[in-house]
Amino acid sequence: MEEPIPSWLKVHLIIDDKTIELPVDPETILSCLDKECLEDYYQTYIAEHLNKQKPLKTTVKETRGGITIEYTLKNKKAYIIIHRADINPQNLTKQ
């Protein structure tokens, strides 16, 4: 029997060199990648780490081994990465 997706997918937040595992079901994020949901994810998971800056641009990229949501801010980038458990999420920010 096949295991459910959450058992082999993980979700991480990456800001600069800091990587934080997010306590969210990957299916929750994968089921909604429209503009409104992306803004909600930013407010829920990232804004507190960046003094509530607003992102200038948001991009969703499919990469080998995962999905990268890239938030471009004035002086940095922040990422929410949904990835296979066997892949380093830092590597997906470089693809």
GROMACS .gro file of C-alpha atoms in nm:
model
   95
    1MET     CA    1   0.000   0.000   0.000
    2GLU     CA    2   0.130   0.346  -0.091
    3GLU     CA    3   0.201   0.585   0.197
    4PRO     CA    4   0.022   0.918   0.208
    5ILE     CA    5   0.204   1.213   0.051
    6PRO     CA    6   0.280   1.396   0.378
    7SER     CA    7   0.504   1.109   0.488
    8TRP     CA    8   0.748   1.168   0.203
    9LEU     CA    9   0.711   1.544   0.154
   10LYS     CA   10   0.839   1.817   0.384
   11VAL     CA   11   0.789   2.194   0.397
   12HIS     CA   12   1.070   2.434   0.489
   13LEU     CA   13   1.110   2.809   0.514
   14ILE     CA   14   1.446   2.944   0.401
   15ILE     CA   15   1.563   3.299   0.472
   16ASP     CA   16   1.930   3.372   0.410
   17ASP     CA   17   2.114   3.065   0.545
   18LYS     CA   18   1.844   2.986   0.801
   19THR     CA   19   1.624   2.681   0.735
   20ILE     CA   20   1.312   2.616   0.943
   21GLU     CA   21   1.080   2.317   0.906
   22LEU     CA   22   0.721   2.441   0.892
   23PRO     CA   23   0.447   2.256   1.079
   24VAL     CA   24   0.209   2.242   0.783
   25ASP     CA   25   0.069   1.958   0.576
   26PRO     CA   26   0.234   1.979   0.231
   27GLU     CA   27  -0.103   1.902   0.070
   28THR     CA   28  -0.243   2.223   0.218
   29ILE     CA   29   0.007   2.432   0.026
   30LEU     CA   30   0.004   2.220  -0.289
   31SER     CA   31  -0.375   2.246  -0.311
   32CYS     CA   32  -0.368   2.625  -0.339
   33LEU     CA   33  -0.099   2.818  -0.522
   34ASP     CA   34  -0.305   3.118  -0.636
   35LYS     CA   35  -0.217   3.478  -0.550
   36GLU     CA   36  -0.441   3.500  -0.243
   37CYS     CA   37  -0.306   3.178  -0.091
   38LEU     CA   38   0.054   3.281  -0.159
   39GLU     CA   39  -0.010   3.608   0.027
   40ASP     CA   40  -0.164   3.415   0.318
   41TYR     CA   41   0.140   3.183   0.336
   42TYR     CA   42   0.367   3.487   0.342
   43GLN     CA   43   0.172   3.650   0.625
   44THR     CA   44   0.148   3.324   0.822
   45TYR     CA   45   0.501   3.186   0.786
   46ILE     CA   46   0.740   3.459   0.674
   47ALA     CA   47   0.634   3.816   0.764
   48GLU     CA   48   0.728   3.785   1.132
   49HIS     CA   49   1.085   3.693   1.035
   50LEU     CA   50   1.124   3.996   0.807
   51ASN     CA   51   0.972   4.278   1.012
   52LYS     CA   52   0.648   4.246   0.815
   53GLN     CA   53   0.803   4.371   0.489
   54LYS     CA   54   0.580   4.326   0.186
   55PRO     CA   55   0.715   4.111  -0.098
   56LEU     CA   56   0.776   4.292  -0.426
   57LYS     CA   57   0.729   3.977  -0.633
   58THR     CA   58   0.618   3.617  -0.575
   59THR     CA   59   0.716   3.330  -0.805
   60VAL     CA   60   0.624   2.962  -0.796
   61LYS     CA   61   0.877   2.727  -0.957
   62GLU     CA   62   0.854   2.354  -1.014
   63THR     CA   63   1.197   2.205  -0.962
   64ARG     CA   64   1.332   1.853  -0.961
   65GLY     CA   65   1.222   1.716  -0.628
   66GLY     CA   66   0.991   1.993  -0.518
   67ILE     CA   67   0.810   2.322  -0.555
   68THR     CA   68   0.971   2.651  -0.460
   69ILE     CA   69   0.769   2.959  -0.368
   70GLU     CA   70   1.008   3.253  -0.393
   71TYR     CA   71   0.925   3.584  -0.228
   72THR     CA   72   1.146   3.870  -0.350
   73LEU     CA   73   1.182   4.157  -0.106
   74LYS     CA   74   1.379   4.479  -0.125
   75ASN     CA   75   1.713   4.336  -0.006
   76LYS     CA   76   1.663   3.960   0.014
   77LYS     CA   77   1.461   3.657  -0.082
   78ALA     CA   78   1.260   3.416   0.125
   79TYR     CA   79   1.143   3.073   0.016
   80ILE     CA   80   0.881   2.820   0.110
   81ILE     CA   81   0.999   2.485  -0.023
   82ILE     CA   82   0.777   2.177  -0.055
   83HIS     CA   83   1.017   1.895  -0.126
   84ARG     CA   84   1.084   1.524  -0.112
   85ALA     CA   85   1.217   1.422   0.228
   86ASP     CA   86   1.541   1.295   0.073
   87ILE     CA   87   1.629   1.631  -0.088
   88ASN     CA   88   1.807   1.920   0.082
   89PRO     CA   89   1.572   2.221   0.054
   90GLN     CA   90   1.868   2.464   0.029
   91ASN     CA   91   1.963   2.301  -0.303
   92LEU     CA   92   1.621   2.384  -0.452
   93THR     CA   93   1.672   2.758  -0.402
   94LYS     CA   94   1.960   2.741  -0.648
   95GLN     CA   95   1.766   2.582  -0.936
   0.00000   0.00000   0.00000
